[in-house]
C-alpha positions as YAML, in Angstrom:
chain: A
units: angstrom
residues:
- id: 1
  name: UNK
  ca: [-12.11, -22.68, 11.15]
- id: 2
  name: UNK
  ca: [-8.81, -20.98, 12.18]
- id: 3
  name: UNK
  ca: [-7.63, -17.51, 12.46]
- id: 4
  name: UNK
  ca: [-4.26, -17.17, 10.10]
- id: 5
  name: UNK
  ca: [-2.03, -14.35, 11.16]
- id: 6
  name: UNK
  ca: [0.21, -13.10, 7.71]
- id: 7
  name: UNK
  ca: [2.28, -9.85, 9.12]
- id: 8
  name: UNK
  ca: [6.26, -8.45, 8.53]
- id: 9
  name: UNK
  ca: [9.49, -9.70, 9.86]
- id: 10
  name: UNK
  ca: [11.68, -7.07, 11.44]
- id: 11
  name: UNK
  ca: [14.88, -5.76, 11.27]
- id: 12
  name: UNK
  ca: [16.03, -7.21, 14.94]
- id: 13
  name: UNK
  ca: [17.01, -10.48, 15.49]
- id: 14
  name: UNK
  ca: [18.00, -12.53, 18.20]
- id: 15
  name: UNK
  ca: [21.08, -12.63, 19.69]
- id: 16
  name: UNK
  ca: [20.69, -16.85, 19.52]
- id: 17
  name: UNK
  ca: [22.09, -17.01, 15.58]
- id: 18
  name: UNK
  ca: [25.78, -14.56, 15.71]
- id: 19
  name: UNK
  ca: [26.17, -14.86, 11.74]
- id: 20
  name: UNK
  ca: [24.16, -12.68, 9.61]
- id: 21
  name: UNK
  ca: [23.44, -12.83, 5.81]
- id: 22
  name: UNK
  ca: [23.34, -9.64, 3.97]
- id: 23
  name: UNK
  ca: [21.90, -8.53, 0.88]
- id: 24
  name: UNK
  ca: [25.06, -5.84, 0.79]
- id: 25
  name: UNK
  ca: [27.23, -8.99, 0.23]
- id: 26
  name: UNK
  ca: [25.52, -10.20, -2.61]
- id: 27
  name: UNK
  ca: [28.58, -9.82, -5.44]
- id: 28
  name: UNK
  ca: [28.56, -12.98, -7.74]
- id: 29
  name: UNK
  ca: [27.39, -11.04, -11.20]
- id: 30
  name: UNK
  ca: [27.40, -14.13, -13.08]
- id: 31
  name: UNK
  ca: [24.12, -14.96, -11.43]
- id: 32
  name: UNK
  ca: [21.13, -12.99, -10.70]
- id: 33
  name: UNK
  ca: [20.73, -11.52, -7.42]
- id: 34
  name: UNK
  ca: [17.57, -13.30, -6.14]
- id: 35
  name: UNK
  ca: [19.37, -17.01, -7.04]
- id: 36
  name: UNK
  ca: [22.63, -15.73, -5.62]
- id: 37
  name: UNK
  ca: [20.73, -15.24, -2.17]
- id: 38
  name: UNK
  ca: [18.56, -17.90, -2.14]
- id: 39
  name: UNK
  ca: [21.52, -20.25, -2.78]
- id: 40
  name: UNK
  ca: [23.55, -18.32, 0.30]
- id: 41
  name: UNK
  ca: [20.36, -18.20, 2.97]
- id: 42
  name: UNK
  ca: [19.71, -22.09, 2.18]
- id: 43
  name: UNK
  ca: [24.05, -22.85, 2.89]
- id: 44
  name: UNK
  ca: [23.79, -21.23, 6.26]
- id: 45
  name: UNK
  ca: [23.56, -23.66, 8.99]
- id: 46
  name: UNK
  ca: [22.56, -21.97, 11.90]
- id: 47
  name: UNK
  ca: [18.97, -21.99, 11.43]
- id: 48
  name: UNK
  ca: [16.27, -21.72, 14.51]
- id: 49
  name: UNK
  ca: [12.38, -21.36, 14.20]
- id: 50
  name: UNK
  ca: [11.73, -17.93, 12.66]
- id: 51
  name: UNK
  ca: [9.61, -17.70, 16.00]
- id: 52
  name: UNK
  ca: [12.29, -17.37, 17.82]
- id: 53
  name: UNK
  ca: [14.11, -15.44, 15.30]
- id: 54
  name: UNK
  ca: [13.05, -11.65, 15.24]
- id: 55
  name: UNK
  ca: [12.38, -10.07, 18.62]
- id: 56
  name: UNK
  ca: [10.61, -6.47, 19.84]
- id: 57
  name: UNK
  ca: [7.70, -5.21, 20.24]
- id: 58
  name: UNK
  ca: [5.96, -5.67, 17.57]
- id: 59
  name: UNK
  ca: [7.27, -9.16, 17.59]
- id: 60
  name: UNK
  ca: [6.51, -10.03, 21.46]
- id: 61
  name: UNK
  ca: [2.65, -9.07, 20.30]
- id: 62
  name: UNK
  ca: [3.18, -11.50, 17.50]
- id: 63
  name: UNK
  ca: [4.02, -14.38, 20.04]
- id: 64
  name: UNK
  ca: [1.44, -13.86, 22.11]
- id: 65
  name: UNK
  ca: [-0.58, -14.51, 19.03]
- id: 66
  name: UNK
  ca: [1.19, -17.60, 18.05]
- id: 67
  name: UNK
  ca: [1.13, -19.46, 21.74]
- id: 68
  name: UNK
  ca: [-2.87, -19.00, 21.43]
- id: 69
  name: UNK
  ca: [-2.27, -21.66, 18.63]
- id: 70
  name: UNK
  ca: [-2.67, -19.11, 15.58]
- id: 71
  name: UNK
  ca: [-0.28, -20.23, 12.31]
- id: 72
  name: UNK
  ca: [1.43, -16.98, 12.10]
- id: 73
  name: UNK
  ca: [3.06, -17.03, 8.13]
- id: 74
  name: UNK
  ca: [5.76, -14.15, 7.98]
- id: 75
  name: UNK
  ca: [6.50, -11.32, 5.05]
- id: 76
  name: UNK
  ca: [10.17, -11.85, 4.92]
- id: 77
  name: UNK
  ca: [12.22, -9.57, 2.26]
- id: 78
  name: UNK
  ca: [14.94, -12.36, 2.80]
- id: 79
  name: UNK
  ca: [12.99, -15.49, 2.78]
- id: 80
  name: UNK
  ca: [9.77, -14.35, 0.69]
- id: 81
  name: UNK
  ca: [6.37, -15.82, 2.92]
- id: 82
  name: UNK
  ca: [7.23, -18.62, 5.15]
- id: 83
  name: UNK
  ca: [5.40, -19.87, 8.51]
- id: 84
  name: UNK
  ca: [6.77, -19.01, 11.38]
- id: 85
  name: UNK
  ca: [7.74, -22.49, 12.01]
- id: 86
  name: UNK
  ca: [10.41, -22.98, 9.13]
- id: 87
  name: UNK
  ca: [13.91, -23.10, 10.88]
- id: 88
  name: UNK
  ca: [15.93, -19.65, 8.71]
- id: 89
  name: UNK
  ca: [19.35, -18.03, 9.54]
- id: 90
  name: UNK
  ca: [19.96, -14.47, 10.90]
- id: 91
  name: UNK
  ca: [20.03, -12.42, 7.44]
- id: 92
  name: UNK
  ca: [19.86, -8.22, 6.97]
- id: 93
  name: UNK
  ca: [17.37, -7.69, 3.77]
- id: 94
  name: UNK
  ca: [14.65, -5.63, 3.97]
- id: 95
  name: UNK
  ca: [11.93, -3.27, 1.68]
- id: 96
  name: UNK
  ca: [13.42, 0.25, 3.07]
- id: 97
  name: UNK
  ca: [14.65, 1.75, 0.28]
- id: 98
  name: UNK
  ca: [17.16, 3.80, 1.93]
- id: 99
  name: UNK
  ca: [19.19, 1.25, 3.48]
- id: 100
  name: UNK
  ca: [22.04, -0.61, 2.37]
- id: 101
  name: UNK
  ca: [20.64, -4.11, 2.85]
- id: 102
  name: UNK
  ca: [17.48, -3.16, 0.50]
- id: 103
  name: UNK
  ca: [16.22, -5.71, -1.79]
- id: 104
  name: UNK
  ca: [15.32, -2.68, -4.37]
- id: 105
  name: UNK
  ca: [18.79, -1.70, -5.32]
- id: 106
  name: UNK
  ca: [18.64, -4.86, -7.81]
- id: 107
  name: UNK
  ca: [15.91, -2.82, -10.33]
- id: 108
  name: UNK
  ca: [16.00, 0.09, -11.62]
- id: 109
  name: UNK
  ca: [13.78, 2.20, -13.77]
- id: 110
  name: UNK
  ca: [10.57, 1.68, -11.52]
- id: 111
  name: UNK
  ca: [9.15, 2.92, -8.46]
- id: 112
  name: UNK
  ca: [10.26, 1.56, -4.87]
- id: 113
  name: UNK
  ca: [7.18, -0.62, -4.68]
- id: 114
  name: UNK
  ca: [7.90, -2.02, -8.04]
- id: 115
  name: UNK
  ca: [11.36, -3.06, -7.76]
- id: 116
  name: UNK
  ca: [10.04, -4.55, -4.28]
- id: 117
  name: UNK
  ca: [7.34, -6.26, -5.97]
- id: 118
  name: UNK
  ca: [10.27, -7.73, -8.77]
- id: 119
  name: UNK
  ca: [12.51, -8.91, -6.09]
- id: 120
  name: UNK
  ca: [9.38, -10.47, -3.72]
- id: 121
  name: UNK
  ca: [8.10, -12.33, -6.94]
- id: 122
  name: UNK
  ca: [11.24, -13.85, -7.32]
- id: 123
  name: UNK
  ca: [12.38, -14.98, -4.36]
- id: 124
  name: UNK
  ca: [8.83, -17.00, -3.84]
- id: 125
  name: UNK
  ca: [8.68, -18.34, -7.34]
- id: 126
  name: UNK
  ca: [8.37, -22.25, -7.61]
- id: 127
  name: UNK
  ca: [7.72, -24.57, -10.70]
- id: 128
  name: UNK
  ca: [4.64, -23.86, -12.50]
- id: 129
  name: UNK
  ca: [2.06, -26.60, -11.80]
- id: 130
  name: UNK
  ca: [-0.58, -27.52, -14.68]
- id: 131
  name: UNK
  ca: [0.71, -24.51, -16.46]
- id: 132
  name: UNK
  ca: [-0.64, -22.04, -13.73]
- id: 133
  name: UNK
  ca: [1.71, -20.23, -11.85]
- id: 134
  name: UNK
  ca: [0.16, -20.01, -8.27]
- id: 135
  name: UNK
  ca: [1.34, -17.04, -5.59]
- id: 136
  name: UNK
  ca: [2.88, -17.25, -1.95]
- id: 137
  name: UNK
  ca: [-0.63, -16.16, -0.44]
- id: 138
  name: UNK
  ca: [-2.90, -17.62, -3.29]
- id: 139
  name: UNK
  ca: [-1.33, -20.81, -2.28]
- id: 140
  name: UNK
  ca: [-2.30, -20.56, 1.45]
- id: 141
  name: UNK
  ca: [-5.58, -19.28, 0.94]
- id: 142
  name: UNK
  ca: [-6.22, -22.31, -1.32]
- id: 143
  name: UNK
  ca: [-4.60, -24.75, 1.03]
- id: 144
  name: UNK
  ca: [-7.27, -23.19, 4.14]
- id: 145
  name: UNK
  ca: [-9.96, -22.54, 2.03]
- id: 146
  name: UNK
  ca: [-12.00, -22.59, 5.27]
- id: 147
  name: UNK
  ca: [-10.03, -20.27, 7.61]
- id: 148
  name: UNK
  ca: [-9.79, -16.31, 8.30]
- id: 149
  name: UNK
  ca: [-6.62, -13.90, 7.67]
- id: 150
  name: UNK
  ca: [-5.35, -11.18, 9.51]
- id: 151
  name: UNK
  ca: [-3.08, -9.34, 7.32]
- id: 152
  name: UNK
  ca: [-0.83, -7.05, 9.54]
- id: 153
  name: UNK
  ca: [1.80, -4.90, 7.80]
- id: 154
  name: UNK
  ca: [3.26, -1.81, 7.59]
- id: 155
  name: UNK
  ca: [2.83, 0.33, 4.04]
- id: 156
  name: UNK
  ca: [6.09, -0.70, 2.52]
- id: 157
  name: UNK
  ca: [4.97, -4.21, 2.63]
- id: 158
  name: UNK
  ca: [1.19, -4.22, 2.31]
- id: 159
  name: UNK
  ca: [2.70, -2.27, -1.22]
- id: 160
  name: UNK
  ca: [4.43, -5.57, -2.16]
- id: 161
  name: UNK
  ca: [1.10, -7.74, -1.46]
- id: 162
  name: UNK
  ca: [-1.07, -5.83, -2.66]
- id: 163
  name: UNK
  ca: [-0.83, -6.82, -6.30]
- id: 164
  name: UNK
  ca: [-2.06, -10.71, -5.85]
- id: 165
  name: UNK
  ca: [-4.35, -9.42, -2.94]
- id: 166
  name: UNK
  ca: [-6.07, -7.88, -5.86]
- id: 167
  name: UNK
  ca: [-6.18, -10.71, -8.28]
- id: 168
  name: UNK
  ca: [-7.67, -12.93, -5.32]
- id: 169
  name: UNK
  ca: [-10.03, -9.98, -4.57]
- id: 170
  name: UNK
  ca: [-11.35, -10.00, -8.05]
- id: 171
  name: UNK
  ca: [-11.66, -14.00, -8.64]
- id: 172
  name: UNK
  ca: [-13.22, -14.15, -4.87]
- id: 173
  name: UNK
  ca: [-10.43, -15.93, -3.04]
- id: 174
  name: UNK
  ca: [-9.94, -12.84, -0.98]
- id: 175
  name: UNK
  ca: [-13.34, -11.20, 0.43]
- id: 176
  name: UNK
  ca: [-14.97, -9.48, 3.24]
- id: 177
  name: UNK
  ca: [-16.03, -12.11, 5.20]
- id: 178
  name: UNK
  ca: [-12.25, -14.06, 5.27]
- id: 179
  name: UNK
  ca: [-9.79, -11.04, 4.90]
- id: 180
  name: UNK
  ca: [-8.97, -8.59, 7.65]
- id: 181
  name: UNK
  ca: [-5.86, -5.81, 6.43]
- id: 182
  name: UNK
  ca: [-4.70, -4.12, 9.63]
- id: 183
  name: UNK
  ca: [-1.81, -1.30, 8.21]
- id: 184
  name: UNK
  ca: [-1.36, 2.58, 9.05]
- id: 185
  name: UNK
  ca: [-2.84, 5.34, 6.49]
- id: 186
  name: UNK
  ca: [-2.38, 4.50, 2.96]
- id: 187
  name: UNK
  ca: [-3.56, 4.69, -0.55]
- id: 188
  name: UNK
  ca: [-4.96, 1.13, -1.37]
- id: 189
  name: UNK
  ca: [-6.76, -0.08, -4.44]
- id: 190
  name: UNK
  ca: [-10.62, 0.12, -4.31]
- id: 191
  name: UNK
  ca: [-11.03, -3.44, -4.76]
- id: 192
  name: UNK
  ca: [-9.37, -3.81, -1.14]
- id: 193
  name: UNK
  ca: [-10.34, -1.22, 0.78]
- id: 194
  name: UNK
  ca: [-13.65, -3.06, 2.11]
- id: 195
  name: UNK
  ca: [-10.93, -4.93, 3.62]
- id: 196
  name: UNK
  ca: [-9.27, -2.62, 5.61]
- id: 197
  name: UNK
  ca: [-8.73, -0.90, 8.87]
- id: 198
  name: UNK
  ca: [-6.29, 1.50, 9.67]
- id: 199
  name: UNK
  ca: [-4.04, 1.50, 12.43]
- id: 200
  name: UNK
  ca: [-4.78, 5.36, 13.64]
- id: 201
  name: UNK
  ca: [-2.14, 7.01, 16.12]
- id: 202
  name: UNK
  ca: [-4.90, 8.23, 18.87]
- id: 203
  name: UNK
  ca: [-5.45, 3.96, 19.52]
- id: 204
  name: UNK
  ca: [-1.65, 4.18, 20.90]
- id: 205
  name: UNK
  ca: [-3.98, 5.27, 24.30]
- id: 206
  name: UNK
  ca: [-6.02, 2.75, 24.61]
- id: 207
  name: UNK
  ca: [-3.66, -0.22, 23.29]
- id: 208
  name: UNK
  ca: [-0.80, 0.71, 24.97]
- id: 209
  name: UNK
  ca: [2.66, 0.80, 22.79]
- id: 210
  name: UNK
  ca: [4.32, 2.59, 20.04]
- id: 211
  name: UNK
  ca: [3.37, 3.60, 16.95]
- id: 212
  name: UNK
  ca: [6.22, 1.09, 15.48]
- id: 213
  name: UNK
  ca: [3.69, -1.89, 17.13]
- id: 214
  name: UNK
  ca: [0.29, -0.38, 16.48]
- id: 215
  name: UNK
  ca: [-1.06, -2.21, 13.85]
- id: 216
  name: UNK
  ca: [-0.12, -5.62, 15.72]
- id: 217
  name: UNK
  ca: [-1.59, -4.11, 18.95]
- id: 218
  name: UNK
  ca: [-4.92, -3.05, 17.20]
- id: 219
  name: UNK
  ca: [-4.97, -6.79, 15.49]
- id: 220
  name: UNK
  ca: [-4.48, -8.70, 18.32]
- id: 221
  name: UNK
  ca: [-6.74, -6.50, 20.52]
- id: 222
  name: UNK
  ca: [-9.69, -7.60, 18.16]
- id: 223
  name: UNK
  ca: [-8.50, -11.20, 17.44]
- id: 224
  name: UNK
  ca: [-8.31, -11.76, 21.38]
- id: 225
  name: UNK
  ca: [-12.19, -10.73, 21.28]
- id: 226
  name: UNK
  ca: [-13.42, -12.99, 18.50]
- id: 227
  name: UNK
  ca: [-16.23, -15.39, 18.72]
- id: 228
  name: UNK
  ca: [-15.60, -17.70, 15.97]
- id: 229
  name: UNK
  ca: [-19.48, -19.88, 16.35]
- id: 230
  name: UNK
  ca: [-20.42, -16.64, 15.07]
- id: 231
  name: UNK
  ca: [-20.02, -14.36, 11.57]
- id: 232
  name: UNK
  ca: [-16.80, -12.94, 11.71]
- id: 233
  name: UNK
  ca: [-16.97, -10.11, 9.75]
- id: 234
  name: UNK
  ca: [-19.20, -7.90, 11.57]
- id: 235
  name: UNK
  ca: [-17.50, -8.37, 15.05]
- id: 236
  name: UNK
  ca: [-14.50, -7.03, 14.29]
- id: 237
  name: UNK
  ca: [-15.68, -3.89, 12.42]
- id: 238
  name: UNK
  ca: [-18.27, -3.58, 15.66]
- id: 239
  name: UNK
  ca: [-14.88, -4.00, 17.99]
- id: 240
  name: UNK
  ca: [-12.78, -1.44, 15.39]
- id: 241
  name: UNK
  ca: [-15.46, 1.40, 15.43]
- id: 242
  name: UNK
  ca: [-15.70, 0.86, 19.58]
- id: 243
  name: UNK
  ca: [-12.24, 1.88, 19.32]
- id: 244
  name: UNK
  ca: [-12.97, 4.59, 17.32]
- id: 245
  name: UNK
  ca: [-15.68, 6.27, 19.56]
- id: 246
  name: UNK
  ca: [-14.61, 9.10, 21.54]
- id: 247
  name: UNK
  ca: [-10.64, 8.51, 21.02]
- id: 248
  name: UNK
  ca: [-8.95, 12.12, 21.51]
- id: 249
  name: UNK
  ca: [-6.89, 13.23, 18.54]
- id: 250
  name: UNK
  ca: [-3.45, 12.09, 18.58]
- id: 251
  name: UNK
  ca: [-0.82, 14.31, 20.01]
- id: 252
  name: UNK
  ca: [1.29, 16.13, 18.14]
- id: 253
  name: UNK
  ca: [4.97, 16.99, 18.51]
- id: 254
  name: UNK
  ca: [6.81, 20.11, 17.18]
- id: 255
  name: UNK
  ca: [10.68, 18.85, 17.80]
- id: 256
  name: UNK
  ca: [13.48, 19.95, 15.69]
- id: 257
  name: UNK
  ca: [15.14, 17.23, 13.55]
- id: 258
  name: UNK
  ca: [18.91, 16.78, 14.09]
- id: 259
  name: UNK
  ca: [21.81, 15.67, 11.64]
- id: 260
  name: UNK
  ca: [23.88, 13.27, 12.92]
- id: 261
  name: UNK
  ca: [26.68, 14.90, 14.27]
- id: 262
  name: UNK
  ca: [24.50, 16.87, 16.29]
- id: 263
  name: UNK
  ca: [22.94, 13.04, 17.21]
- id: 264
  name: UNK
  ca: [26.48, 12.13, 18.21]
- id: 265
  name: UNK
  ca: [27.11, 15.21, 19.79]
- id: 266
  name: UNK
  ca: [23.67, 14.44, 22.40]
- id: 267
  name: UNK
  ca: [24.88, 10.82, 22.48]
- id: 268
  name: UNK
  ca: [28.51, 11.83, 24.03]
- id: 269
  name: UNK
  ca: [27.16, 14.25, 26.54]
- id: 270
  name: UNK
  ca: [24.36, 12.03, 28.00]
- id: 271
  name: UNK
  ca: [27.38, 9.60, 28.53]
- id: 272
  name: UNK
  ca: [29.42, 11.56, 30.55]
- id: 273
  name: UNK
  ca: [27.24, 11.29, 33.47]
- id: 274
  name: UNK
  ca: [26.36, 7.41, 32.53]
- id: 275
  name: UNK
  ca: [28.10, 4.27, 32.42]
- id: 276
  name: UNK
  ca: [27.98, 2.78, 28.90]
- id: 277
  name: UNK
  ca: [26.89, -0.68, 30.69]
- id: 278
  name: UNK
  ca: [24.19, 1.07, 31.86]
- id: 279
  name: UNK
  ca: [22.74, 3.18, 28.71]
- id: 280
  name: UNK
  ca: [20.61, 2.07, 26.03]
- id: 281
  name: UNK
  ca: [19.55, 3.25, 22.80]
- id: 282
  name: UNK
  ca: [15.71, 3.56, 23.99]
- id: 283
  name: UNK
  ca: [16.43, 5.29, 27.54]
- id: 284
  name: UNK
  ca: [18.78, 8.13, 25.38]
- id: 285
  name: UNK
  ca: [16.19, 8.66, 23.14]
- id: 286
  name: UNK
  ca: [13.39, 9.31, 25.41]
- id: 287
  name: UNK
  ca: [15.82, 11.66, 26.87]
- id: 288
  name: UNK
  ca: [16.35, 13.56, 23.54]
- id: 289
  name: UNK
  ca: [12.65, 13.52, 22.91]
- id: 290
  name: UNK
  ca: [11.87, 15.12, 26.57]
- id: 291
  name: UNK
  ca: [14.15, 17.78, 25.11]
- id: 292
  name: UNK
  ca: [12.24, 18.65, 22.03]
- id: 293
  name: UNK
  ca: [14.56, 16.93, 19.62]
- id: 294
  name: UNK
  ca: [13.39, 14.24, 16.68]
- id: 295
  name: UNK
  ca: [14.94, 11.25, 15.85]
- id: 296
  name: UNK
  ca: [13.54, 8.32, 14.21]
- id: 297
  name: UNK
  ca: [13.90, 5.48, 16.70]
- id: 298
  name: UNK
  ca: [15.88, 2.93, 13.91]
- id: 299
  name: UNK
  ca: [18.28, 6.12, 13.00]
- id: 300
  name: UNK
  ca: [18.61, 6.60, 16.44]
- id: 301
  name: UNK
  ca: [19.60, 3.37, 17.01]
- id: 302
  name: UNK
  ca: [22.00, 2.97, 14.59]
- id: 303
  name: UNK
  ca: [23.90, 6.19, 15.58]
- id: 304
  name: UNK
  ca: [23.96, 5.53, 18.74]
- id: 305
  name: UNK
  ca: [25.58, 1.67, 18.47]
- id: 306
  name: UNK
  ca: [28.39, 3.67, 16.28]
- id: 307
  name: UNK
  ca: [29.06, 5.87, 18.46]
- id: 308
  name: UNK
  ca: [29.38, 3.35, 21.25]
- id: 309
  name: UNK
  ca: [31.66, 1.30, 18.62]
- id: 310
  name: UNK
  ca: [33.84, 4.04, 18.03]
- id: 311
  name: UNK
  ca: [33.86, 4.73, 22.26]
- id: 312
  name: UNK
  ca: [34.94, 1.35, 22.57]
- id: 313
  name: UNK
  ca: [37.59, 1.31, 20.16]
- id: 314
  name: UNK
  ca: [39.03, 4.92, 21.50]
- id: 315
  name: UNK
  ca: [39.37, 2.81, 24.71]
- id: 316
  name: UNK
  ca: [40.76, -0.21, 23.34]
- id: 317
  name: UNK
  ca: [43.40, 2.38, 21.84]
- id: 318
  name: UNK
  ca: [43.91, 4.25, 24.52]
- id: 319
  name: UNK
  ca: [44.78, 1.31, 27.23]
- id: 320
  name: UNK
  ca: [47.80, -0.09, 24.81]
...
């Protein structure tokens, strides 16, 4: 019996593959989007193990996982589910419905989770086998029959599973001695909530991290603590309520959101006293937060690499 790992890609990849494949690109209309894709992610040639692919820290939890000898099989928005051990490019596609690289744009008419759910189903559909059309995680369930899953996603993607998590939950593939859903607070179907154990800010204490890696942390806290000679099941809901016991509620911040010029603003006058070398995305925006500001840590870090761009270029300009 082995201990299967499923959880999400993410949106940083290494600096190992320079060419990136993006969903933005997509503009052949005689085709339909998911083919177009799949046809320009299987051209690219320079492919490593998707291992080594995505990096921080949710992703350096996830290796520590996979050199204990766990298969870790990863929810890719550009690659559909694939072990970590299949060789893909660097590509920009993702289930965030606000950003230019998401997969959702394709649909229309439906919900975000939906059009997810159209474009996942597409990009992992194979030939039909004895007239039964068998799903990415159906498949590997039926191929370990034997083992335990760890399901470790945020919302956005747990959304997209959810629908032949269900179907396996109701024919018995998927049960409560063999499936283990590790995601933040959400509104799941009753058929899977037996199932599943949220990811609750006040762990960040105890398991050390951000919020962005919690659900891996809180996973691989109890995976690291399993005794598989023994039932499965009630071990880790014994290790998830210790957790629970006496945690202090989860601290709360009052900071004021700020548009982006205001961002930029903060940006340019922390690096007046800094050497660009020297700053980072993550060191400027623990200084904002110290100052009672909010930014979301991906916004953040987008800002702040255009501003640095546009630094650079004023430079560059300004030396001819």
């Amino acid at each position: 019996m082995k201990i299967h790992l499923i959880t999400n890609c993410t949106s940083s990849k290494s600096s190992k593959l320079k060419h990136d494949v993006k969903i933005k690109d997509i503009c052949d209309k005689t085709r339909s989007p998911s083919t177009n894709w799949l046809d320009k992610i299987q051209r690219q040639k320079d492919l490593v193990a998707a291992i080594d692919v995505y990096v921080g820290d949710h992703w350096s939890k996830v290796n520590e996982l996979h050199n204990l000898d766990l298969p870790v099989w990863v929810v890719s928005a550009g690659y559909g589910l694939i072990s970590a051990k299949q060789e893909i490019s660097s590509y920009d596609a993702t289930f965030n419905g606000n950003h230019e690289n998401s997969v959702s744009k394709f649909f229309s008419g439906e919900s975000l989770a939906e059009r997810n759910i159209s474009w996942w189903n597409k990009i992992n559909a194979k030939e039909a086998t004895d007239h039964q059309k068998t799903g990415p995680i159906e498949e590997l369930y039926i191929k370990n029959i034997s083992d335990i899953f760890f399901i470790v996603v945020p919302p956005n993607y747990l959304k997209v599973l959810e629908p032949e998590l269900q179907k396996l939950a109701s024919s018995g593939i998927v049960h409560k001695e063999n499936t283990f859903i590790f995601s933040s607070k959400q509104n799941l179907k009753q058929s899977l909530k037996s199932f599943y154990f949220q990811a609750k800010d006040n762990f960040c204490k105890d398991l050390g991290g951000s919020r962005i890696s919690l659900n891996i942390r809180l996973a691989s806290y109890i995976i690291k603590r399993l005794k598989l000679e023994g039932a499965v099941a009630p071990q880790v809901e014994s290790l998830y309520n210790d957790l629970l016991k006496n945690l202090p509620p989860a601290e709360k911040f009052n900071r004021k959101r700020m548009t982006d010029e205001e961002v930029y603003h903060f940006i340019g006058e922390e690096l007046q006293s800094t050497n660009i070398k020297e700053s980072s995305a993550s060191k400027l925006l623990r200084a904002l937060r110290s100052k009672g500001m909010a930014c979301e840590q991906k916004r953040f870090s987008k800002l702040y690499k255009e501003f640095i761009e546009i630094k650079l270029n004023q430079e560059l300009i300004g030396n001819i």
